[in-house]
Amino acid sequence: MRLFIAIPLSQSFRDSLITVQNEWFNRGIRGNYSSEENLHITLAFIGEFPDPDLVLDALSSVSFSPVPIELSGIGSFGDLWWAGISGPPDLEAVSRRIRRVLSENGIPFDRKRFNPHITLLRKASAARIPAVEIPQASMEVESIVLFRSDRGKSGMIYTELGRVVCET
Ligand code: 2AM
């Protein structure tokens, strides 16, 4: 099964992101918009791996304090448009810790540099991102989730397999 580890987003954070997607849509930008329930920040992409319990065991050894994050700007990787996140030193440390326990347990993952973002739109129909106002959004990262990703009839379906919650 195809696995990845990600931060789920608060409702207010999602609301802000949906506002941005709606603005783009209203300006005629078409493509594959991420659905509200799929919005997330990936910390580590594992890909095909048969043993989610091993991943959950490894994850359970990661402890972290709540990490405050804010929405910060819009960017693109080619025709994939994303929202950026500020607060990265702490987030990056969490991502590093996760990647270390994956390595220690022999669990493969994509080693591309951590670049915290939330994919909003794939296959954007326009070359330029229109300047739209980005609503303020902030939240505390309090849990980290192992997701399974499956291709559904109308887009990807992400299913939570387990989570670790921050220390309070
Ligand atoms: P993306 O949104 O920038 O494509 C599930 O596919 C999640 O894992 C997405 O957030 C995706 O990022 C991320 N991801 C990271 N590396 C990936 C890879 N090599 N292949 C597919 N998804 C990857």
PDB file of N, CA and C in Angstrom, residues 67-152:
ATOM      1  N   VAL A  67       3.431  22.561  17.737  1.00  0.00           N
ATOM      2  CA  VAL A  67       4.195  23.486  16.886  1.00  0.00           C
ATOM      3  C   VAL A  67       3.220  24.499  16.276  1.00  0.00           C
ATOM      4  N   PRO A  68       3.410  25.809  16.572  1.00  0.00           N
ATOM      5  CA  PRO A  68       2.534  26.796  15.944  1.00  0.00           C
ATOM      6  C   PRO A  68       2.951  27.026  14.484  1.00  0.00           C
ATOM      7  N   ILE A  69       1.982  27.026  13.593  1.00  0.00           N
ATOM      8  CA  ILE A  69       2.289  27.324  12.179  1.00  0.00           C
ATOM      9  C   ILE A  69       1.299  28.362  11.650  1.00  0.00           C
ATOM     10  N   GLU A  70       1.734  29.042  10.587  1.00  0.00           N
ATOM     11  CA  GLU A  70       0.874  30.044   9.930  1.00  0.00           C
ATOM     12  C   GLU A  70       0.938  29.849   8.434  1.00  0.00           C
ATOM     13  N   LEU A  71      -0.144  30.255   7.784  1.00  0.00           N
ATOM     14  CA  LEU A  71      -0.137  30.265   6.318  1.00  0.00           C
ATOM     15  C   LEU A  71       0.786  31.375   5.867  1.00  0.00           C
ATOM     16  N   SER A  72       1.562  31.088   4.843  1.00  0.00           N
ATOM     17  CA  SER A  72       2.518  32.103   4.419  1.00  0.00           C
ATOM     18  C   SER A  72       2.803  31.979   2.925  1.00  0.00           C
ATOM     19  N   GLY A  73       2.012  32.667   2.144  1.00  0.00           N
ATOM     20  CA  GLY A  73       2.315  32.781   0.720  1.00  0.00           C
ATOM     21  C   GLY A  73       1.889  31.589  -0.115  1.00  0.00           C
ATOM     22  N   ILE A  74       1.973  31.817  -1.420  1.00  0.00           N
ATOM     23  CA  ILE A  74       1.568  30.831  -2.419  1.00  0.00           C
ATOM     24  C   ILE A  74       2.756  30.610  -3.329  1.00  0.00           C
ATOM     25  N   GLY A  75       2.929  29.386  -3.786  1.00  0.00           N
ATOM     26  CA  GLY A  75       4.031  29.108  -4.709  1.00  0.00           C
ATOM     27  C   GLY A  75       3.646  27.987  -5.649  1.00  0.00           C
ATOM     28  N   SER A  76       4.581  27.598  -6.501  1.00  0.00           N
ATOM     29  CA  SER A  76       4.266  26.524  -7.455  1.00  0.00           C
ATOM     30  C   SER A  76       5.488  25.671  -7.714  1.00  0.00           C
ATOM     31  N   PHE A  77       5.207  24.392  -8.037  1.00  0.00           N
ATOM     32  CA  PHE A  77       6.217  23.510  -8.640  1.00  0.00           C
ATOM     33  C   PHE A  77       5.619  23.233 -10.017  1.00  0.00           C
ATOM     34  N   GLY A  78       6.042  23.931 -11.026  1.00  0.00           N
ATOM     35  CA  GLY A  78       5.430  23.757 -12.350  1.00  0.00           C
ATOM     36  C   GLY A  78       3.945  24.089 -12.278  1.00  0.00           C
ATOM     37  N   ASP A  79       3.097  23.137 -12.711  1.00  0.00           N
ATOM     38  CA  ASP A  79       1.653  23.420 -12.707  1.00  0.00           C
ATOM     39  C   ASP A  79       0.967  22.967 -11.416  1.00  0.00           C
ATOM     40  N   LEU A  80       1.776  22.660 -10.392  1.00  0.00           N
ATOM     41  CA  LEU A  80       1.201  22.332  -9.070  1.00  0.00           C
ATOM     42  C   LEU A  80       1.320  23.586  -8.203  1.00  0.00           C
ATOM     43  N   TRP A  81       0.182  24.064  -7.721  1.00  0.00           N
ATOM     44  CA  TRP A  81       0.166  25.291  -6.918  1.00  0.00           C
ATOM     45  C   TRP A  81      -0.076  24.953  -5.456  1.00  0.00           C
ATOM     46  N   TRP A  82       0.692  25.596  -4.584  1.00  0.00           N
ATOM     47  CA  TRP A  82       0.615  25.251  -3.160  1.00  0.00           C
ATOM     48  C   TRP A  82       0.592  26.491  -2.283  1.00  0.00           C
ATOM     49  N   ALA A  83       0.200  26.269  -1.025  1.00  0.00           N
ATOM     50  CA  ALA A  83       0.291  27.303   0.004  1.00  0.00           C
ATOM     51  C   ALA A  83       1.467  26.951   0.905  1.00  0.00           C
ATOM     52  N   GLY A  84       2.235  27.973   1.264  1.00  0.00           N
ATOM     53  CA  GLY A  84       3.410  27.749   2.118  1.00  0.00           C
ATOM     54  C   GLY A  84       3.060  27.921   3.591  1.00  0.00           C
ATOM     55  N   ILE A  85       4.007  27.493   4.419  1.00  0.00           N
ATOM     56  CA  ILE A  85       3.814  27.486   5.870  1.00  0.00           C
ATOM     57  C   ILE A  85       4.995  28.182   6.511  1.00  0.00           C
ATOM     58  N   SER A  86       4.746  29.016   7.523  1.00  0.00           N
ATOM     59  CA  SER A  86       5.871  29.543   8.293  1.00  0.00           C
ATOM     60  C   SER A  86       5.847  28.892   9.670  1.00  0.00           C
ATOM     61  N   GLY A  87       7.004  28.940  10.323  1.00  0.00           N
ATOM     62  CA  GLY A  87       7.181  28.222  11.597  1.00  0.00           C
ATOM     63  C   GLY A  87       8.045  27.003  11.365  1.00  0.00           C
ATOM     64  N   PRO A  88       8.791  26.982  10.230  1.00  0.00           N
ATOM     65  CA  PRO A  88       9.496  25.770   9.849  1.00  0.00           C
ATOM     66  C   PRO A  88      10.605  25.263  10.767  1.00  0.00           C
ATOM     67  N   PRO A  89      11.350  26.090  11.554  1.00  0.00           N
ATOM     68  CA  PRO A  89      12.447  25.431  12.286  1.00  0.00           C
ATOM     69  C   PRO A  89      11.936  24.264  13.125  1.00  0.00           C
ATOM     70  N   ASP A  90      10.818  24.492  13.845  1.00  0.00           N
ATOM     71  CA  ASP A  90      10.301  23.419  14.697  1.00  0.00           C
ATOM     72  C   ASP A  90       9.701  22.296  13.868  1.00  0.00           C
ATOM     73  N   LEU A  91       9.025  22.689  12.798  1.00  0.00           N
ATOM     74  CA  LEU A  91       8.390  21.692  11.948  1.00  0.00           C
ATOM     75  C   LEU A  91       9.451  20.839  11.263  1.00  0.00           C
ATOM     76  N   GLU A  92      10.502  21.518  10.854  1.00  0.00           N
ATOM     77  CA  GLU A  92      11.592  20.811  10.194  1.00  0.00           C
ATOM     78  C   GLU A  92      12.236  19.813  11.158  1.00  0.00           C
ATOM     79  N   ALA A  93      12.334  20.217  12.431  1.00  0.00           N
ATOM     80  CA  ALA A  93      12.919  19.317  13.432  1.00  0.00           C
ATOM     81  C   ALA A  93      12.045  18.071  13.582  1.00  0.00           C
ATOM     82  N   VAL A  94      10.723  18.253  13.564  1.00  0.00           N
ATOM     83  CA  VAL A  94       9.814  17.102  13.690  1.00  0.00           C
ATOM     84  C   VAL A  94       9.985  16.196  12.466  1.00  0.00           C
ATOM     85  N   SER A  95      10.046  16.816  11.292  1.00  0.00           N
ATOM     86  CA  SER A  95      10.207  16.036  10.068  1.00  0.00           C
ATOM     87  C   SER A  95      11.521  15.248  10.119  1.00  0.00           C
ATOM     88  N   ARG A  96      12.584  15.905  10.625  1.00  0.00           N
ATOM     89  CA  ARG A  96      13.890  15.232  10.707  1.00  0.00           C
ATOM     90  C   ARG A  96      13.823  14.030  11.651  1.00  0.00           C
ATOM     91  N   ARG A  97      13.136  14.231  12.795  1.00  0.00           N
ATOM     92  CA  ARG A  97      13.024  13.137  13.768  1.00  0.00           C
ATOM     93  C   ARG A  97      12.273  11.949  13.165  1.00  0.00           C
ATOM     94  N   ILE A  98      11.199  12.264  12.451  1.00  0.00           N
ATOM     95  CA  ILE A  98      10.411  11.189  11.824  1.00  0.00           C
ATOM     96  C   ILE A  98      11.259  10.441  10.804  1.00  0.00           C
ATOM     97  N   ARG A  99      11.952  11.203   9.981  1.00  0.00           N
ATOM     98  CA  ARG A  99      12.759  10.570   8.947  1.00  0.00           C
ATOM     99  C   ARG A  99      13.858   9.698   9.568  1.00  0.00           C
ATOM    100  N   ARG A 100      14.393  10.161  10.717  1.00  0.00           N
ATOM    101  CA  ARG A 100      15.432   9.363  11.379  1.00  0.00           C
ATOM    102  C   ARG A 100      14.863   8.024  11.858  1.00  0.00           C
ATOM    103  N   VAL A 101      13.675   8.050  12.507  1.00  0.00           N
ATOM    104  CA  VAL A 101      13.146   6.758  13.001  1.00  0.00           C
ATOM    105  C   VAL A 101      12.741   5.851  11.831  1.00  0.00           C
ATOM    106  N   LEU A 102      12.329   6.444  10.720  1.00  0.00           N
ATOM    107  CA  LEU A 102      12.022   5.608   9.545  1.00  0.00           C
ATOM    108  C   LEU A 102      13.298   4.902   9.090  1.00  0.00           C
ATOM    109  N   SER A 103      14.376   5.675   8.982  1.00  0.00           N
ATOM    110  CA  SER A 103      15.666   5.100   8.570  1.00  0.00           C
ATOM    111  C   SER A 103      16.096   3.999   9.519  1.00  0.00           C
ATOM    112  N   GLU A 104      15.989   4.279  10.833  1.00  0.00           N
ATOM    113  CA  GLU A 104      16.442   3.304  11.833  1.00  0.00           C
ATOM    114  C   GLU A 104      15.664   1.997  11.735  1.00  0.00           C
ATOM    115  N   ASN A 105      14.426   2.089  11.245  1.00  0.00           N
ATOM    116  CA  ASN A 105      13.586   0.891  11.143  1.00  0.00           C
ATOM    117  C   ASN A 105      13.575   0.294   9.735  1.00  0.00           C
ATOM    118  N   GLY A 106      14.442   0.805   8.890  1.00  0.00           N
ATOM    119  CA  GLY A 106      14.543   0.259   7.529  1.00  0.00           C
ATOM    120  C   GLY A 106      13.322   0.543   6.672  1.00  0.00           C
ATOM    121  N   ILE A 107      12.597   1.631   6.998  1.00  0.00           N
ATOM    122  CA  ILE A 107      11.402   1.987   6.217  1.00  0.00           C
ATOM    123  C   ILE A 107      11.829   3.013   5.168  1.00  0.00           C
ATOM    124  N   PRO A 108      11.571   2.728   3.889  1.00  0.00           N
ATOM    125  CA  PRO A 108      12.031   3.642   2.843  1.00  0.00           C
ATOM    126  C   PRO A 108      11.174   4.901   2.788  1.00  0.00           C
ATOM    127  N   PHE A 109      11.737   6.006   2.344  1.00  0.00           N
ATOM    128  CA  PHE A 109      10.961   7.233   2.138  1.00  0.00           C
ATOM    129  C   PHE A 109      11.691   8.116   1.142  1.00  0.00           C
ATOM    130  N   ASP A 110      10.930   9.021   0.563  1.00  0.00           N
ATOM    131  CA  ASP A 110      11.494   9.956  -0.412  1.00  0.00           C
ATOM    132  C   ASP A 110      12.399  10.933   0.337  1.00  0.00           C
ATOM    133  N   ARG A 111      13.675  10.993  -0.058  1.00  0.00           N
ATOM    134  CA  ARG A 111      14.638  11.790   0.705  1.00  0.00           C
ATOM    135  C   ARG A 111      14.779  13.219   0.201  1.00  0.00           C
ATOM    136  N   LYS A 112      13.851  13.601  -0.701  1.00  0.00           N
ATOM    137  CA  LYS A 112      13.881  15.006  -1.156  1.00  0.00           C
ATOM    138  C   LYS A 112      13.794  15.927   0.059  1.00  0.00           C
ATOM    139  N   ARG A 113      14.452  17.058  -0.024  1.00  0.00           N
ATOM    140  CA  ARG A 113      14.480  18.014   1.077  1.00  0.00           C
ATOM    141  C   ARG A 113      13.056  18.370   1.519  1.00  0.00           C
ATOM    142  N   PHE A 114      12.862  18.493   2.835  1.00  0.00           N
ATOM    143  CA  PHE A 114      11.542  18.850   3.365  1.00  0.00           C
ATOM    144  C   PHE A 114      11.193  20.272   2.931  1.00  0.00           C
ATOM    145  N   ASN A 115      10.044  20.412   2.280  1.00  0.00           N
ATOM    146  CA  ASN A 115       9.619  21.721   1.782  1.00  0.00           C
ATOM    147  C   ASN A 115       8.145  21.864   2.168  1.00  0.00           C
ATOM    148  N   PRO A 116       7.885  22.393   3.381  1.00  0.00           N
ATOM    149  CA  PRO A 116       6.507  22.337   3.902  1.00  0.00           C
ATOM    150  C   PRO A 116       5.522  23.100   3.027  1.00  0.00           C
ATOM    151  N   HIS A 117       4.535  22.397   2.504  1.00  0.00           N
ATOM    152  CA  HIS A 117       3.540  23.044   1.644  1.00  0.00           C
ATOM    153  C   HIS A 117       2.248  22.241   1.668  1.00  0.00           C
ATOM    154  N   ILE A 118       1.194  22.909   1.216  1.00  0.00           N
ATOM    155  CA  ILE A 118      -0.111  22.261   1.098  1.00  0.00           C
ATOM    156  C   ILE A 118      -0.518  22.378  -0.360  1.00  0.00           C
ATOM    157  N   THR A 119      -0.623  21.258  -1.033  1.00  0.00           N
ATOM    158  CA  THR A 119      -1.004  21.297  -2.446  1.00  0.00           C
ATOM    159  C   THR A 119      -2.478  21.682  -2.551  1.00  0.00           C
ATOM    160  N   LEU A 120      -2.739  22.752  -3.317  1.00  0.00           N
ATOM    161  CA  LEU A 120      -4.115  23.237  -3.495  1.00  0.00           C
ATOM    162  C   LEU A 120      -4.661  22.864  -4.865  1.00  0.00           C
ATOM    163  N   LEU A 121      -3.777  22.813  -5.852  1.00  0.00           N
ATOM    164  CA  LEU A 121      -4.229  22.615  -7.230  1.00  0.00           C
ATOM    165  C   LEU A 121      -3.136  21.915  -8.031  1.00  0.00           C
ATOM    166  N   ARG A 122      -3.535  20.879  -8.751  1.00  0.00           N
ATOM    167  CA  ARG A 122      -2.618  20.214  -9.678  1.00  0.00           C
ATOM    168  C   ARG A 122      -3.102  20.478 -11.097  1.00  0.00           C
ATOM    169  N   LYS A 123      -2.183  20.451 -12.038  1.00  0.00           N
ATOM    170  CA  LYS A 123      -2.512  20.676 -13.447  1.00  0.00           C
ATOM    171  C   LYS A 123      -3.251  21.997 -13.639  1.00  0.00           C
ATOM    172  N   ALA A 124      -2.716  23.055 -13.042  1.00  0.00           N
ATOM    173  CA  ALA A 124      -3.339  24.378 -13.171  1.00  0.00           C
ATOM    174  C   ALA A 124      -3.408  24.768 -14.638  1.00  0.00           C
ATOM    175  N   SER A 125      -4.540  25.338 -15.021  1.00  0.00           N
ATOM    176  CA  SER A 125      -4.759  25.675 -16.435  1.00  0.00           C
ATOM    177  C   SER A 125      -4.046  26.953 -16.845  1.00  0.00           C
ATOM    178  N   ALA A 126      -3.546  27.720 -15.888  1.00  0.00           N
ATOM    179  CA  ALA A 126      -2.866  28.974 -16.223  1.00  0.00           C
ATOM    180  C   ALA A 126      -1.388  28.872 -15.867  1.00  0.00           C
ATOM    181  N   ALA A 127      -0.579  29.673 -16.557  1.00  0.00           N
ATOM    182  CA  ALA A 127       0.861  29.634 -16.297  1.00  0.00           C
ATOM    183  C   ALA A 127       1.215  30.489 -15.086  1.00  0.00           C
ATOM    184  N   ARG A 128       0.420  31.534 -14.868  1.00  0.00           N
ATOM    185  CA  ARG A 128       0.712  32.457 -13.756  1.00  0.00           C
ATOM    186  C   ARG A 128      -0.320  32.333 -12.656  1.00  0.00           C
ATOM    187  N   ILE A 129       0.143  32.424 -11.418  1.00  0.00           N
ATOM    188  CA  ILE A 129      -0.780  32.371 -10.279  1.00  0.00           C
ATOM    189  C   ILE A 129      -1.337  33.773 -10.074  1.00  0.00           C
ATOM    190  N   PRO A 130      -2.666  33.956 -10.147  1.00  0.00           N
ATOM    191  CA  PRO A 130      -3.208  35.295  -9.939  1.00  0.00           C
ATOM    192  C   PRO A 130      -2.991  35.729  -8.486  1.00  0.00           C
ATOM    193  N   ALA A 131      -2.721  37.006  -8.301  1.00  0.00           N
ATOM    194  CA  ALA A 131      -2.522  37.509  -6.939  1.00  0.00           C
ATOM    195  C   ALA A 131      -3.871  37.592  -6.256  1.00  0.00           C
ATOM    196  N   VAL A 132      -4.062  36.789  -5.241  1.00  0.00           N
ATOM    197  CA  VAL A 132      -5.303  36.884  -4.465  1.00  0.00           C
ATOM    198  C   VAL A 132      -4.910  37.096  -3.005  1.00  0.00           C
ATOM    199  N   GLU A 133      -5.846  37.680  -2.285  1.00  0.00           N
ATOM    200  CA  GLU A 133      -5.555  37.906  -0.878  1.00  0.00           C
ATOM    201  C   GLU A 133      -5.572  36.563  -0.145  1.00  0.00           C
ATOM    202  N   ILE A 134      -4.560  36.345   0.682  1.00  0.00           N
ATOM    203  CA  ILE A 134      -4.513  35.088   1.436  1.00  0.00           C
ATOM    204  C   ILE A 134      -5.026  35.355   2.842  1.00  0.00           C
ATOM    205  N   PRO A 135      -6.140  34.737   3.208  1.00  0.00           N
ATOM    206  CA  PRO A 135      -6.656  34.974   4.547  1.00  0.00           C
ATOM    207  C   PRO A 135      -5.668  34.476   5.596  1.00  0.00           C
ATOM    208  N   GLN A 136      -5.636  35.179   6.713  1.00  0.00           N
ATOM    209  CA  GLN A 136      -4.794  34.757   7.828  1.00  0.00           C
ATOM    210  C   GLN A 136      -5.235  33.388   8.325  1.00  0.00           C
ATOM    211  N   ALA A 137      -4.296  32.545   8.670  1.00  0.00           N
ATOM    212  CA  ALA A 137      -4.663  31.279   9.312  1.00  0.00           C
ATOM    213  C   ALA A 137      -3.497  30.821  10.168  1.00  0.00           C
ATOM    214  N   SER A 138      -3.805  30.376  11.360  1.00  0.00           N
ATOM    215  CA  SER A 138      -2.753  29.809  12.204  1.00  0.00           C
ATOM    216  C   SER A 138      -3.344  28.631  12.976  1.00  0.00           C
ATOM    217  N   MET A 139      -2.484  27.743  13.357  1.00  0.00           N
ATOM    218  CA  MET A 139      -2.938  26.584  14.144  1.00  0.00           C
ATOM    219  C   MET A 139      -1.754  25.992  14.885  1.00  0.00           C
ATOM    220  N   GLU A 140      -2.048  25.103  15.807  1.00  0.00           N
ATOM    221  CA  GLU A 140      -1.010  24.349  16.509  1.00  0.00           C
ATOM    222  C   GLU A 140      -0.998  22.943  15.926  1.00  0.00           C
ATOM    223  N   VAL A 141       0.183  22.490  15.547  1.00  0.00           N
ATOM    224  CA  VAL A 141       0.295  21.102  15.088  1.00  0.00           C
ATOM    225  C   VAL A 141       0.325  20.221  16.323  1.00  0.00           C
ATOM    226  N   GLU A 142      -0.720  19.425  16.463  1.00  0.00           N
ATOM    227  CA  GLU A 142      -0.838  18.595  17.671  1.00  0.00           C
ATOM    228  C   GLU A 142      -0.820  17.109  17.362  1.00  0.00           C
ATOM    229  N   SER A 143      -1.006  16.767  16.094  1.00  0.00           N
ATOM    230  CA  SER A 143      -0.898  15.342  15.774  1.00  0.00           C
ATOM    231  C   SER A 143      -0.309  15.115  14.395  1.00  0.00           C
ATOM    232  N   ILE A 144       0.236  13.938  14.264  1.00  0.00           N
ATOM    233  CA  ILE A 144       0.887  13.520  13.024  1.00  0.00           C
ATOM    234  C   ILE A 144       0.259  12.186  12.639  1.00  0.00           C
ATOM    235  N   VAL A 145      -0.121  12.083  11.388  1.00  0.00           N
ATOM    236  CA  VAL A 145      -0.955  10.950  10.959  1.00  0.00           C
ATOM    237  C   VAL A 145      -0.246  10.115   9.898  1.00  0.00           C
ATOM    238  N   LEU A 146      -0.406   8.798  10.008  1.00  0.00           N
ATOM    239  CA  LEU A 146       0.007   7.916   8.910  1.00  0.00           C
ATOM    240  C   LEU A 146      -1.212   7.715   8.013  1.00  0.00           C
ATOM    241  N   PHE A 147      -1.080   8.101   6.752  1.00  0.00           N
ATOM    242  CA  PHE A 147      -2.167   7.956   5.793  1.00  0.00           C
ATOM    243  C   PHE A 147      -1.831   6.884   4.769  1.00  0.00           C
ATOM    244  N   ARG A 148      -2.882   6.231   4.340  1.00  0.00           N
ATOM    245  CA  ARG A 148      -2.808   5.344   3.184  1.00  0.00           C
ATOM    246  C   ARG A 148      -3.455   6.109   2.028  1.00  0.00           C
ATOM    247  N   SER A 149      -2.881   6.015   0.862  1.00  0.00           N
ATOM    248  CA  SER A 149      -3.398   6.754  -0.293  1.00  0.00           C
ATOM    249  C   SER A 149      -3.865   5.768  -1.365  1.00  0.00           C
ATOM    250  N   ASP A 150      -5.107   5.914  -1.779  1.00  0.00           N
ATOM    251  CA  ASP A 150      -5.651   5.059  -2.838  1.00  0.00           C
ATOM    252  C   ASP A 150      -6.262   5.933  -3.920  1.00  0.00           C
ATOM    253  N   ARG A 151      -6.181   5.431  -5.159  1.00  0.00           N
ATOM    254  CA  ARG A 151      -6.787   6.181  -6.256  1.00  0.00           C
ATOM    255  C   ARG A 151      -8.285   5.873  -6.303  1.00  0.00           C
ATOM    256  N   GLY A 152      -9.127   6.891  -6.114  1.00  0.00           N
ATOM    257  CA  GLY A 152     -10.580   6.683  -6.177  1.00  0.00           C
ATOM    258  C   GLY A 152     -11.087   7.058  -7.555  1.00  0.00           C
TER     259      GLY A 152
END
